Coordinates of C-alpha atoms in Angstrom, one line a residue:
Chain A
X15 CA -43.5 -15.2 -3.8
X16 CA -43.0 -17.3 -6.6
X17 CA -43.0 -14.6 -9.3
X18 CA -40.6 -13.0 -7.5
X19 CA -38.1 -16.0 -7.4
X20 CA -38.6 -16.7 -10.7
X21 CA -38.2 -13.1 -12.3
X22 CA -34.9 -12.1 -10.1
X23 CA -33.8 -15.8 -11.1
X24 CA -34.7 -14.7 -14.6
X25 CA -33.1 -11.7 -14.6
X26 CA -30.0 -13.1 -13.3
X27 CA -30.1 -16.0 -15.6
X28 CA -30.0 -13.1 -18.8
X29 CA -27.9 -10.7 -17.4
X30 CA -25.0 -13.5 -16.7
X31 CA -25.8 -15.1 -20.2
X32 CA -25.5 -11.4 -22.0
X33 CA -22.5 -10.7 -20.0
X34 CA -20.9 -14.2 -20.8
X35 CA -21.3 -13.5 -24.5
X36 CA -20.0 -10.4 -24.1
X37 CA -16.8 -11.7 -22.5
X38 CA -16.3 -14.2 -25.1
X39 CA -16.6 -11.3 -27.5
X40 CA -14.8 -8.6 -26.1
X41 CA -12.2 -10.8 -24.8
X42 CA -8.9 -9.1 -24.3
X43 CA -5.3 -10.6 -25.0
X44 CA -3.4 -10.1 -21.5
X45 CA 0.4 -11.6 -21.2
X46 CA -0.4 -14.8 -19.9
X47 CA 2.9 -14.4 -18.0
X48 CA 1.3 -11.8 -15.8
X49 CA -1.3 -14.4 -14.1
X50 CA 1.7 -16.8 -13.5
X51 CA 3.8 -14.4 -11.7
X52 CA 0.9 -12.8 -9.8
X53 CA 0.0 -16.5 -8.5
X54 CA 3.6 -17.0 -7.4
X55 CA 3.6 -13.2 -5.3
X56 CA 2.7 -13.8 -2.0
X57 CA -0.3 -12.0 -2.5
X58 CA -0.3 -9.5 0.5
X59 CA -0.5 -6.3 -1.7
X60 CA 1.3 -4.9 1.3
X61 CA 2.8 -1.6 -1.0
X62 CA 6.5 -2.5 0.3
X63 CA 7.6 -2.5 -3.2
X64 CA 6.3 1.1 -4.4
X65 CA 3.7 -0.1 -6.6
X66 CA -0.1 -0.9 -5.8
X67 CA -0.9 -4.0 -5.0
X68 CA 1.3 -7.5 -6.1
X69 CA -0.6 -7.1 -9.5
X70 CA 1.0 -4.0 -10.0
X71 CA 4.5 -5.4 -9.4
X72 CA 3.8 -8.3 -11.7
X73 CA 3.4 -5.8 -14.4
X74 CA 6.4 -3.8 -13.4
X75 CA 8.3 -6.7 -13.3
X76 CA 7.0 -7.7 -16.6
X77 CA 8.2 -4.2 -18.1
X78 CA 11.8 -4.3 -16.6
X79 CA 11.2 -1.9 -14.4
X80 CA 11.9 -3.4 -10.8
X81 CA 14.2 -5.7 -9.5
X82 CA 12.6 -9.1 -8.8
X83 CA 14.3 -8.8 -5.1
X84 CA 11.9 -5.9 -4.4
X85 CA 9.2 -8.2 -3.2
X86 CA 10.3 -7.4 0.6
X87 CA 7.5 -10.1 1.6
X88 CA 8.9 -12.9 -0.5
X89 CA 11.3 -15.4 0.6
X90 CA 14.4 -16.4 -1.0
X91 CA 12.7 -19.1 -2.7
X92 CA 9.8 -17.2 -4.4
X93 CA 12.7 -15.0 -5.5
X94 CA 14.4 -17.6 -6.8
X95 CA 11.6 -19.0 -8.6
X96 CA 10.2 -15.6 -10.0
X97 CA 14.3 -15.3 -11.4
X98 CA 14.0 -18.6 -13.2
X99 CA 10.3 -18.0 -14.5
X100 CA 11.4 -14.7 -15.9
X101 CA 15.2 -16.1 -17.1
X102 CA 16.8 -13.4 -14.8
X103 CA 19.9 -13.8 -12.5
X104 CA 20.0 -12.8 -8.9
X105 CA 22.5 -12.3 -6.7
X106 CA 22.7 -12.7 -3.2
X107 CA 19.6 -11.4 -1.1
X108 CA 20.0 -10.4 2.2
X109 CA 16.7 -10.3 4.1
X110 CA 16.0 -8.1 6.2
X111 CA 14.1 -6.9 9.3
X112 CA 13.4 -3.2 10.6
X113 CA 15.5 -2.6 13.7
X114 CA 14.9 -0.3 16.6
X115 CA 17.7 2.5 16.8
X116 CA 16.8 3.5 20.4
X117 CA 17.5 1.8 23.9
X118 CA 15.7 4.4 25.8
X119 CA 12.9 2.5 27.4
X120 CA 11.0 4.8 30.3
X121 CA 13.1 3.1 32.6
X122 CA 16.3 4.6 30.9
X123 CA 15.2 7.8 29.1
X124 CA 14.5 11.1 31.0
X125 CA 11.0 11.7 31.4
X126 CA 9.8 15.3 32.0
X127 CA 6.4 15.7 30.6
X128 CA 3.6 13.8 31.0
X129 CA 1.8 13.4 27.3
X130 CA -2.1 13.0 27.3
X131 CA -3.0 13.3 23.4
X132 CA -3.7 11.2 20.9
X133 CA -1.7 7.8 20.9
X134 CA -0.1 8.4 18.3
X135 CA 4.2 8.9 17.8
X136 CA 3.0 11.3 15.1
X137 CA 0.8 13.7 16.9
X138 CA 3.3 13.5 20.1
X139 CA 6.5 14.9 18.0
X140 CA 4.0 17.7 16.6
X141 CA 2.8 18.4 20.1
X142 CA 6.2 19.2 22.1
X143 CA 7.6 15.7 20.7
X144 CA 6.3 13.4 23.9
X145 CA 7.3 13.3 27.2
X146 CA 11.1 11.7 27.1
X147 CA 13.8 14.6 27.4
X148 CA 15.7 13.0 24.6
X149 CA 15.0 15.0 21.1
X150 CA 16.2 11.3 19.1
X151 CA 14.0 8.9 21.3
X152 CA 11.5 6.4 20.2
X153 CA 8.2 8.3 21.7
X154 CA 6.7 4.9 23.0
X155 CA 2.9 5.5 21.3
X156 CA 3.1 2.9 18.9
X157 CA 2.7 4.0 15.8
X158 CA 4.8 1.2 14.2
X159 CA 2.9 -1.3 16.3
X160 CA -0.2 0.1 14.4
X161 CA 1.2 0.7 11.0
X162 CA 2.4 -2.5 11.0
X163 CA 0.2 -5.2 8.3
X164 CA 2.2 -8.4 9.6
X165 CA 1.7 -7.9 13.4
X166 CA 5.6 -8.5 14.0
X167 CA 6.2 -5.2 15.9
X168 CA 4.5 -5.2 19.9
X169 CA 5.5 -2.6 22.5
X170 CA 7.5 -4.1 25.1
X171 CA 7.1 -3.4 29.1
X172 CA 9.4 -0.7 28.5
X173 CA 7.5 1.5 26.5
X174 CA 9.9 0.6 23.4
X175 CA 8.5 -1.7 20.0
X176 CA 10.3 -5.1 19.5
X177 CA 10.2 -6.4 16.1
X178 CA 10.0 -10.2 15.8
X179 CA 12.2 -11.0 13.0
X180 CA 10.2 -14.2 11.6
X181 CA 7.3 -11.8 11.0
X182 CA 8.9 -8.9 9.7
X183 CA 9.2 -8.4 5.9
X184 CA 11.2 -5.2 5.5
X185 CA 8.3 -3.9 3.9
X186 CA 9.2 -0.5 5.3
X187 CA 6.1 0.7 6.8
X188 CA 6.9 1.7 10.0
X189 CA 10.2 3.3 9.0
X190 CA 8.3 5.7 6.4
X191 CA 6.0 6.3 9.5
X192 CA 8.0 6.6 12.4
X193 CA 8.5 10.1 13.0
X194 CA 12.1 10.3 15.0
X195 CA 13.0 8.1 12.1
X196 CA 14.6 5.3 14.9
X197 CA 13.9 2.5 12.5
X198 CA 16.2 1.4 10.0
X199 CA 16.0 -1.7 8.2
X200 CA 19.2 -4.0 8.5
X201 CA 19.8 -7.5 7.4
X202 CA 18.7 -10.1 9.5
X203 CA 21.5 -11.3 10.4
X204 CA 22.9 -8.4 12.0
X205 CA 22.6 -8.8 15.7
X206 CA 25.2 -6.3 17.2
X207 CA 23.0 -2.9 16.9
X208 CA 23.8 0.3 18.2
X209 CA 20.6 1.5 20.4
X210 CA 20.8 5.2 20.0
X211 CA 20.2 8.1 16.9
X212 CA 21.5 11.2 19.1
X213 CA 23.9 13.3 17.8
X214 CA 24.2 14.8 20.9
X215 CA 27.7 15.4 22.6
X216 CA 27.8 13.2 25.6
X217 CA 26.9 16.0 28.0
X218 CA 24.1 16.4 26.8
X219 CA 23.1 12.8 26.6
X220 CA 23.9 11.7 30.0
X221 CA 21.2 13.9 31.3
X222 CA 18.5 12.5 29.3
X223 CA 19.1 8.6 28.9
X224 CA 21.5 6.1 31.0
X225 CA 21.7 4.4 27.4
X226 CA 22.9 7.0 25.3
X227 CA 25.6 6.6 22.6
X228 CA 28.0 9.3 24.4
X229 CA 30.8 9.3 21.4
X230 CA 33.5 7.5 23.5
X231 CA 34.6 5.8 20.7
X232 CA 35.8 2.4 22.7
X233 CA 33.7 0.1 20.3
X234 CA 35.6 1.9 17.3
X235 CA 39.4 0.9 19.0
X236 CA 38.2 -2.5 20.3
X237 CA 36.4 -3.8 16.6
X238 CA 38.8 -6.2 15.3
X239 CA 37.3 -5.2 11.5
X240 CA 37.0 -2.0 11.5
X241 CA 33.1 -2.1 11.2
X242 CA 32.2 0.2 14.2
X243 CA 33.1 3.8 13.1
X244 CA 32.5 6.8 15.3
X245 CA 30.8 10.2 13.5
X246 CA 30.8 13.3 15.6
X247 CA 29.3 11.5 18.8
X248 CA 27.7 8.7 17.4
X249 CA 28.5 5.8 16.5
X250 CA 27.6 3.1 14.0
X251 CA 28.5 -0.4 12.8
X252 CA 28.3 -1.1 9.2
X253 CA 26.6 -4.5 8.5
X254 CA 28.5 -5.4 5.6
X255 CA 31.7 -5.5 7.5
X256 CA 30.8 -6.4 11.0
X257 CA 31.4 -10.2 11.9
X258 CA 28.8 -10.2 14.8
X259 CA 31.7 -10.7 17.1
X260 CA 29.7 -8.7 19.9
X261 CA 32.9 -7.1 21.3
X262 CA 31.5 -3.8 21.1
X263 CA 28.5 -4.3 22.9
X264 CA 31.1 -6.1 25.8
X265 CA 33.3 -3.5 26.0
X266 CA 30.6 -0.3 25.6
X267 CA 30.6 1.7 28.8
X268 CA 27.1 2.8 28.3
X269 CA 25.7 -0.2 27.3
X270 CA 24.2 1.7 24.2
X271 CA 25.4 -1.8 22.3
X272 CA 22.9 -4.9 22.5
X273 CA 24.0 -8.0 21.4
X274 CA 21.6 -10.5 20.2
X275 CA 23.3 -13.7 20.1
X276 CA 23.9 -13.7 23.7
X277 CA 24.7 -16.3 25.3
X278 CA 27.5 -16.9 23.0
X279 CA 28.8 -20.4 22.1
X280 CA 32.2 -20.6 22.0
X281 CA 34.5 -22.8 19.6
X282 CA 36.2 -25.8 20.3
X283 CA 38.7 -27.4 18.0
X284 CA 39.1 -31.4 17.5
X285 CA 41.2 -33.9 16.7
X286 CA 41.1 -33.5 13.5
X287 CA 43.1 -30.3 13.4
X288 CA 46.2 -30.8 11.3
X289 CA 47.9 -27.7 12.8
X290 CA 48.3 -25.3 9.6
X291 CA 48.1 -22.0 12.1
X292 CA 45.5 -20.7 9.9
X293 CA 42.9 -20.5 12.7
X294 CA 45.2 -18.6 15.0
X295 CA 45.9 -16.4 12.6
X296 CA 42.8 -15.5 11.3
X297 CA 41.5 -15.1 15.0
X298 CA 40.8 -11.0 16.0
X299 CA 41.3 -12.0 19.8
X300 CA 44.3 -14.4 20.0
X301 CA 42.1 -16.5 21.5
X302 CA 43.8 -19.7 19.8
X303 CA 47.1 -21.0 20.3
X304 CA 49.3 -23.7 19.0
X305 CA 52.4 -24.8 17.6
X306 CA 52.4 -25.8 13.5
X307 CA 51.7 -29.4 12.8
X308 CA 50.2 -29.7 16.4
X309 CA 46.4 -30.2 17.7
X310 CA 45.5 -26.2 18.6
X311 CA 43.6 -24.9 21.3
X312 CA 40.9 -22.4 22.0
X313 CA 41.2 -20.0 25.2
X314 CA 37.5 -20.2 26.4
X315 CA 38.1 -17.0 28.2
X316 CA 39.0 -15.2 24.9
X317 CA 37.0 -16.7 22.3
X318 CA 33.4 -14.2 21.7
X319 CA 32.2 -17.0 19.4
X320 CA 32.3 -14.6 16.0
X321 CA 33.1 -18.4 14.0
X322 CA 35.4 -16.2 11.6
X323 CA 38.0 -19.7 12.0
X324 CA 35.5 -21.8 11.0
X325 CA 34.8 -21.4 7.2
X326 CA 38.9 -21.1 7.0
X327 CA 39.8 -24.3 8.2
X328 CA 41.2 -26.6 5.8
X329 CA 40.1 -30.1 7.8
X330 CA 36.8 -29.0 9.4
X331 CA 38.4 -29.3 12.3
X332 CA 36.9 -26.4 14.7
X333 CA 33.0 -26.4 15.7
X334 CA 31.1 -24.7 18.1
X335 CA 30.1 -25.7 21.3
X336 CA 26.4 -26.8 21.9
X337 CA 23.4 -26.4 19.8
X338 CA 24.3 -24.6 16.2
X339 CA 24.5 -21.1 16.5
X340 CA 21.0 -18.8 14.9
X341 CA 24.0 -17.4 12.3
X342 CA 25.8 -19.2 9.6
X343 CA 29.4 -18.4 8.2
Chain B
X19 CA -41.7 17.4 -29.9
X20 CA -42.1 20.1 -27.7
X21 CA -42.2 17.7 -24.5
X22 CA -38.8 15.9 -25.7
X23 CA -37.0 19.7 -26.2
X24 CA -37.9 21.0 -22.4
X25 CA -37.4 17.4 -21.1
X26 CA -33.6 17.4 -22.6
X27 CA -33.6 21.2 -21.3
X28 CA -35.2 20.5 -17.8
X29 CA -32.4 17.6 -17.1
X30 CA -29.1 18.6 -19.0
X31 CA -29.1 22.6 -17.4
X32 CA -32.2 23.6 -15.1
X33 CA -32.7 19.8 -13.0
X34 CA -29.0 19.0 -14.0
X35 CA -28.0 16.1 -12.0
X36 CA -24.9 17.1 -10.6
X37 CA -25.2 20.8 -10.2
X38 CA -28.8 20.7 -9.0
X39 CA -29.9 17.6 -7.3
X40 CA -26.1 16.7 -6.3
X41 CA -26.4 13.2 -7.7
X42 CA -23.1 11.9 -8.6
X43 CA -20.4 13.4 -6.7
X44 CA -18.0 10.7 -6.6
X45 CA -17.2 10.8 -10.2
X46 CA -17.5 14.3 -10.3
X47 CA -15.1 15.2 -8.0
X48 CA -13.0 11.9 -8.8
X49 CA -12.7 12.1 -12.9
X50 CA -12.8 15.5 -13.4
X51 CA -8.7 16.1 -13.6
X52 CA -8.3 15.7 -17.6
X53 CA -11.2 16.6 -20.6
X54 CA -10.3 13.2 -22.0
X55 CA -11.2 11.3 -19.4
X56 CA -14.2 13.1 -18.3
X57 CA -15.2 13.0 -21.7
X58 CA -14.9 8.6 -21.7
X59 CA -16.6 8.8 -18.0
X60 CA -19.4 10.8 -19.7
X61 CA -19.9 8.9 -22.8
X62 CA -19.6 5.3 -20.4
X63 CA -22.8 7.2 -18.1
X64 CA -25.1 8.1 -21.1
X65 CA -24.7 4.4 -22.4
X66 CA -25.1 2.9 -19.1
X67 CA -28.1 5.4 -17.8
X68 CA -29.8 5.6 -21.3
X69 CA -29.8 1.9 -21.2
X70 CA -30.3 1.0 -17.9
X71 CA -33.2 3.3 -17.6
X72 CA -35.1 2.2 -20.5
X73 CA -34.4 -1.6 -19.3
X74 CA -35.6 -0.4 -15.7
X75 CA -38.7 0.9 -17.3
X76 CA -39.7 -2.4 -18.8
X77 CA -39.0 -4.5 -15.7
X78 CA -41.0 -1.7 -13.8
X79 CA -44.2 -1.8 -15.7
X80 CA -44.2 -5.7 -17.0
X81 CA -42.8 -7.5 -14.2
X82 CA -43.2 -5.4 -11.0
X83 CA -46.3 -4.1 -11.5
X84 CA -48.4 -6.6 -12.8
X85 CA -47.3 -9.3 -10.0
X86 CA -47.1 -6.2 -6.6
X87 CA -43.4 -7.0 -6.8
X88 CA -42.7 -3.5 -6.2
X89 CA -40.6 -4.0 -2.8
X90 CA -38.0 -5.6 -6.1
X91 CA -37.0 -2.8 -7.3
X92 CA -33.8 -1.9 -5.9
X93 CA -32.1 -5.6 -5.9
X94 CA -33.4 -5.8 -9.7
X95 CA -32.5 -2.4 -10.4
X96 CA -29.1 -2.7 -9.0
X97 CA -28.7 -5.7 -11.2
X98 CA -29.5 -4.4 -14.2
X99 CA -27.0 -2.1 -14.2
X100 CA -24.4 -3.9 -12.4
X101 CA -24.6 -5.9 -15.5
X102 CA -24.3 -2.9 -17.6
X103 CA -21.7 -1.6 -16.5
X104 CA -19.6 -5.2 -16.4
X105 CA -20.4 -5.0 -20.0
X106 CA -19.1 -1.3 -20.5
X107 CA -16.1 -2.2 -18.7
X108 CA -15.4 -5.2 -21.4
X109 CA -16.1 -2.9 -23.9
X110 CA -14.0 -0.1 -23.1
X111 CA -11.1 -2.3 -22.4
X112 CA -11.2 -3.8 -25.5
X113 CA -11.4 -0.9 -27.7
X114 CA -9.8 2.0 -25.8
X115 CA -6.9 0.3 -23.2
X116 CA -5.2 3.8 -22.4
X117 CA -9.4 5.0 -21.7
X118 CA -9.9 2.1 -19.6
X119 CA -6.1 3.0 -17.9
X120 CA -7.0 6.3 -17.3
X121 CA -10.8 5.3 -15.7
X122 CA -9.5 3.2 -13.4
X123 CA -11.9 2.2 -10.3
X124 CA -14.4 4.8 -11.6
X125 CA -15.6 2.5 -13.9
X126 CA -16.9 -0.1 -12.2
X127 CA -18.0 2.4 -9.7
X128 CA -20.9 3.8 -12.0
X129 CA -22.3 0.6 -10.4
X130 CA -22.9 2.5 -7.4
X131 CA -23.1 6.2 -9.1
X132 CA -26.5 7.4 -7.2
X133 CA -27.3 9.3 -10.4
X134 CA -27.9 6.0 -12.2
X135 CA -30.2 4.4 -10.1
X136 CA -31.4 8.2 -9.6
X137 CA -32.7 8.2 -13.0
X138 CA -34.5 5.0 -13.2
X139 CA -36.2 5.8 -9.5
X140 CA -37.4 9.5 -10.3
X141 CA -38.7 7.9 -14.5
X142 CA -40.6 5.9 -12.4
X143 CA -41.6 8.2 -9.3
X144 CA -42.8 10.5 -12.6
X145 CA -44.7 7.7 -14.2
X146 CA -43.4 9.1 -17.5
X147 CA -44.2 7.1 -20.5
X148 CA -41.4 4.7 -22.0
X149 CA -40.2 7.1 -24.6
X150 CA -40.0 10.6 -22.2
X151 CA -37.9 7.9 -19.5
X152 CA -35.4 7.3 -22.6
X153 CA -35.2 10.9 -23.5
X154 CA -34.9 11.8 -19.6
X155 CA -32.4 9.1 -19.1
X156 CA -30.3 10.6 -22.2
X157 CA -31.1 14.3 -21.0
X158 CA -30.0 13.8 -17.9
X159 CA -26.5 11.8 -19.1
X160 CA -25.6 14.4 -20.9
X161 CA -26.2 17.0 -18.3
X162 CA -23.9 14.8 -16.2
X163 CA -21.4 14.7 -19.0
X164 CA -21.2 18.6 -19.3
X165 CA -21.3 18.9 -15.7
X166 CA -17.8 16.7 -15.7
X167 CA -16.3 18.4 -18.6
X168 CA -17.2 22.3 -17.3
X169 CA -15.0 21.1 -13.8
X170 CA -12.7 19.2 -16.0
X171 CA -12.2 22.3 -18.4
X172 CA -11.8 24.4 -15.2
X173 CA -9.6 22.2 -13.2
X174 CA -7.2 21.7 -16.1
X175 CA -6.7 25.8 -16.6
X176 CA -6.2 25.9 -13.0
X177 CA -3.2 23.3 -13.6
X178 CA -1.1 26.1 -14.6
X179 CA -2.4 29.0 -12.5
X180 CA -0.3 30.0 -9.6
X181 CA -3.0 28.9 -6.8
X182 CA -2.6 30.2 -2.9
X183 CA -0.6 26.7 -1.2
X184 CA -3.8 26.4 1.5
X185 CA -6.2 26.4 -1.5
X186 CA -4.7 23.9 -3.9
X187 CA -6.2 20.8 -4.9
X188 CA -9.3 19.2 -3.0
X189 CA -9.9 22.1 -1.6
X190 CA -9.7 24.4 -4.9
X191 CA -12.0 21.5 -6.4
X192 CA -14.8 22.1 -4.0
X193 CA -14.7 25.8 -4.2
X194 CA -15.2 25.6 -8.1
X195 CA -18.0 22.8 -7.6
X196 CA -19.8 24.7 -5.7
X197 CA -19.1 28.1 -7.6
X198 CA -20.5 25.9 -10.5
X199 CA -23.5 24.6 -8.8
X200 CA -24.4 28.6 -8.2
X201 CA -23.8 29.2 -11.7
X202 CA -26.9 26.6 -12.7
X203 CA -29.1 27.9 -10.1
X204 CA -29.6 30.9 -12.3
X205 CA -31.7 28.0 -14.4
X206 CA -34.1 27.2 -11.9
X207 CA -37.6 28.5 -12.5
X208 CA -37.3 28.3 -16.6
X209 CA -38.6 24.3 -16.8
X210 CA -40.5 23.0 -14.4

């Protein structure tokens, strides 16, 4: 018993000393840089940014050869620190969250097959694509829910995945894997989404999902910025433009329009209002009135809360009713 | 003399680790893309094996056996060359980076290369005398070595040959490893 403590101890003991020498011998120069910005990385090695592993980034970035906003899993401020550590400027990063382009839960969609193969989205579009009439459906087997290395997608009672948006990192798993390709990442702050990817004319639609995007083209009159556009029978809204008014998703017949800031909090306009007009004009809904050089008021009715009059008021005058808002600007 | 020449023949063709006893896939399949790097994987295995086995060898005979510590021998072993192959790893990176690049995980993965320990188990199993394990050790590193550079000769001709889609890669690799493996069998018989 003894001996054998003693000689594995031994052994142990000469094998770390050799190697210890060794290391002080053979020791090899790396940038010392790289150890810096490979502590400040989040450390999730999560593959979001095409390279393996955060080490692999740190050298990339090290090289030039990535942007340092390609770290999907790192907030604004390790951004912001890895631009200052490396002397580098960044501009305006918008996060962002991968978003479900399909509203056809199995309460909505068409089903007319009943699909008894491997849970997996993957397998299902190879096999017949699933059970849901609808060619451009989210199957429902949770693929994304398993491909997922943050736990921020879980498949609702409907069969469809909802992504919580403080979990989600954009790292774009889930879009690479999802087969009917119905997530698409989008900023964060986008919450007027179009719930459909079918191309189909609306015939065709209406036979397979109550939800479907049927080409109407109503949300494409009614956008006040010219964000929603129709193409062949589908339509999207472009992020960049659209104010989050949530018009569209009002005014959509089929309801293929969610809008996520629902309830919305309407604006109300104080005292303090010096009457410049500049509110009532900038509004897309008329919903202020009031004559120049007089206190203005907000039609409750009208107002859709999109807070466009709010950054362009010269006297801070207009705010919105209740608690703030989740959107700034 | 004689003993040494049919020991290095016995375990670089006719016992050859890969192609006969199937010792050492990983590596083999895994390295085998480019000459060069088969080549470093090679000459990283003879130091490491030759080394190992002949350290092995020592521990066997003075430690194990004289204190019936024999039930050690896989933990010590193990540690042996773990700690070879930490030190190979140091020593490869600091004198041949794109080497050390181009080995990648395989490296440190010699750790757990079954012909390593392989070698020092069976010098022992044979109760061959300290100089015959060295010799075996080196044969049998060597045969390893042209084992990995045959397939990596083969696999880089077959780069530019216009393979059937079902047959490429993996696939391809096993068929040759195997077609290989026949190729030695024609050894068996001539050493014992």
């Amino acid at each position: 018993m003894l001996e054998a403590i003693v000689s594995l101890t031994g052994l142990g003991f000469v094998a770390a000393f050799g190697l210890g020498l060794a290391s002080k011998k053979f020791h090899v120069e790396v940038d010392p840089r790289l150890e810096k910005i490979e502590e400040m990385l989040p450390g999730l090695n999560c593959g979001g940014c095409g390279y393996p592993g955060c080490s692999g980034f740190a050298e990339g970035l090290l090289a030039g050869e990535v942007e340092v906003t390609s770290c999907a899993p790192a907030g604004e401020e390790v951004v912001a620190q890895l631009a200052d550590f490396l002397g580098l400027e960044v501009s305006g990063v918008v996060r962002k969250i991968a978003v479900l382009k399909c509203g056809g839960g199995v309460d909505k969609a068409v089903i007319e097959a009943l699909y008894e193969g491997v849970e997996d989205c993957r397998a299902a579009v190879l096999l017949g694509g699933g059970g849901k009439s609808c060619r451009y459906s989210c199957v429902g087997y949770s693929t994304c829910e398993k491909v997922c290395p943050f736990e921020a997608i879980t498949m609702g009672a409907d069969g469809l995945p909802v992504v919580d948006p403080d979990l989600c990192t954009a790292c774009n798993k889930c879009v690479v894997a999802c087969p009917r390709d119905v997530l698409v990442l989008e900023p964060v702050d986008h919450q007027v989404i179009i719930r459909c990817s079918s191309p189909d004319p609306a015939g065709k639609i209406k036979k397979v999902c109550s939800v479907g995007c049927t080409g109407c083209g109503i949300c494409e009159k009614v956008c006040p910025v010219d964000a929603a556009l129709l193409d062949g029978s589908l339509a999207s809204i472009d992020p960049e433009r659209c104010v989050e008014c949530g018009i569209c998703a009002a005014k959509c017949p089929a309801d293929t329009i969610t809008d996520g800031l629902l309830p919305r909090k309407t604006v109300v306009i104080s005292e303090a209002c010096n009457g410049c007009t500049i509110c009532a004009r900038v509004c897309p809904f008329d919903a202020i009135a009031g004559e120049a050089k007089e206190l203005h008021l907000v039609d409750p009715e009208k107002c859709v809360g999109c807070q466009l009059c709010i950054p362009r008021c010269s006297v801070q005058a207009i705010a919105q009713t209740g608690p703030p808002a989740p959107m700034e600007g | 003399m004689k003993t040494m020449l049919l020991v290095i023949i016995s375990t670089v063709f006719v016992n050859n680790f890969v192609l006969a006893r199937f010792l050492g896939l990983c590596p083999f399949m895994g390295v085998s893309r480019k000459i060069e790097t088969a080549t470093g994987m090679g000459m990283a295995v003879v130091f490491v094996m030759t080394v190992a086995s002949a350290v092995t060898w020592n521990i066997q005979n003075f430690i194990l056996n004289p204190f019936g510590l024999q039930y050690l021998q896989t933990i010590m072993f193990i540690l042996v060359i773990a700690s070879l192959v930490q030190f190979v790893e140091m020593f490869i990176r600091k004198i041949s980076p794109p080497l050390y690049q181009s080995l990648g995980i395989f490296l440190p993965l010699i750790t757990t290369n079954c012909a390593v320990l392989g070698v020092a188990l069976l010098t022992i199993q044979k109760d061959l005398n300290f100089f015959v394990t060295i010799v075996f050790a080196f044969g049998s590193s060597i045969g390893f070595t042209l084992a990995l550079v045959l397939m990596a000769g083969i696999r880089e001709r077959l780069e530019m040959a216009d393979v059937p889609v079902p047959f490429r890669g993996t696939a391809l690799a096993y068929i040759i490893a195997g077609l290989l493996s026949l190729a030695f069998m024609g050894f068996s018989g001539m050493v014992k």
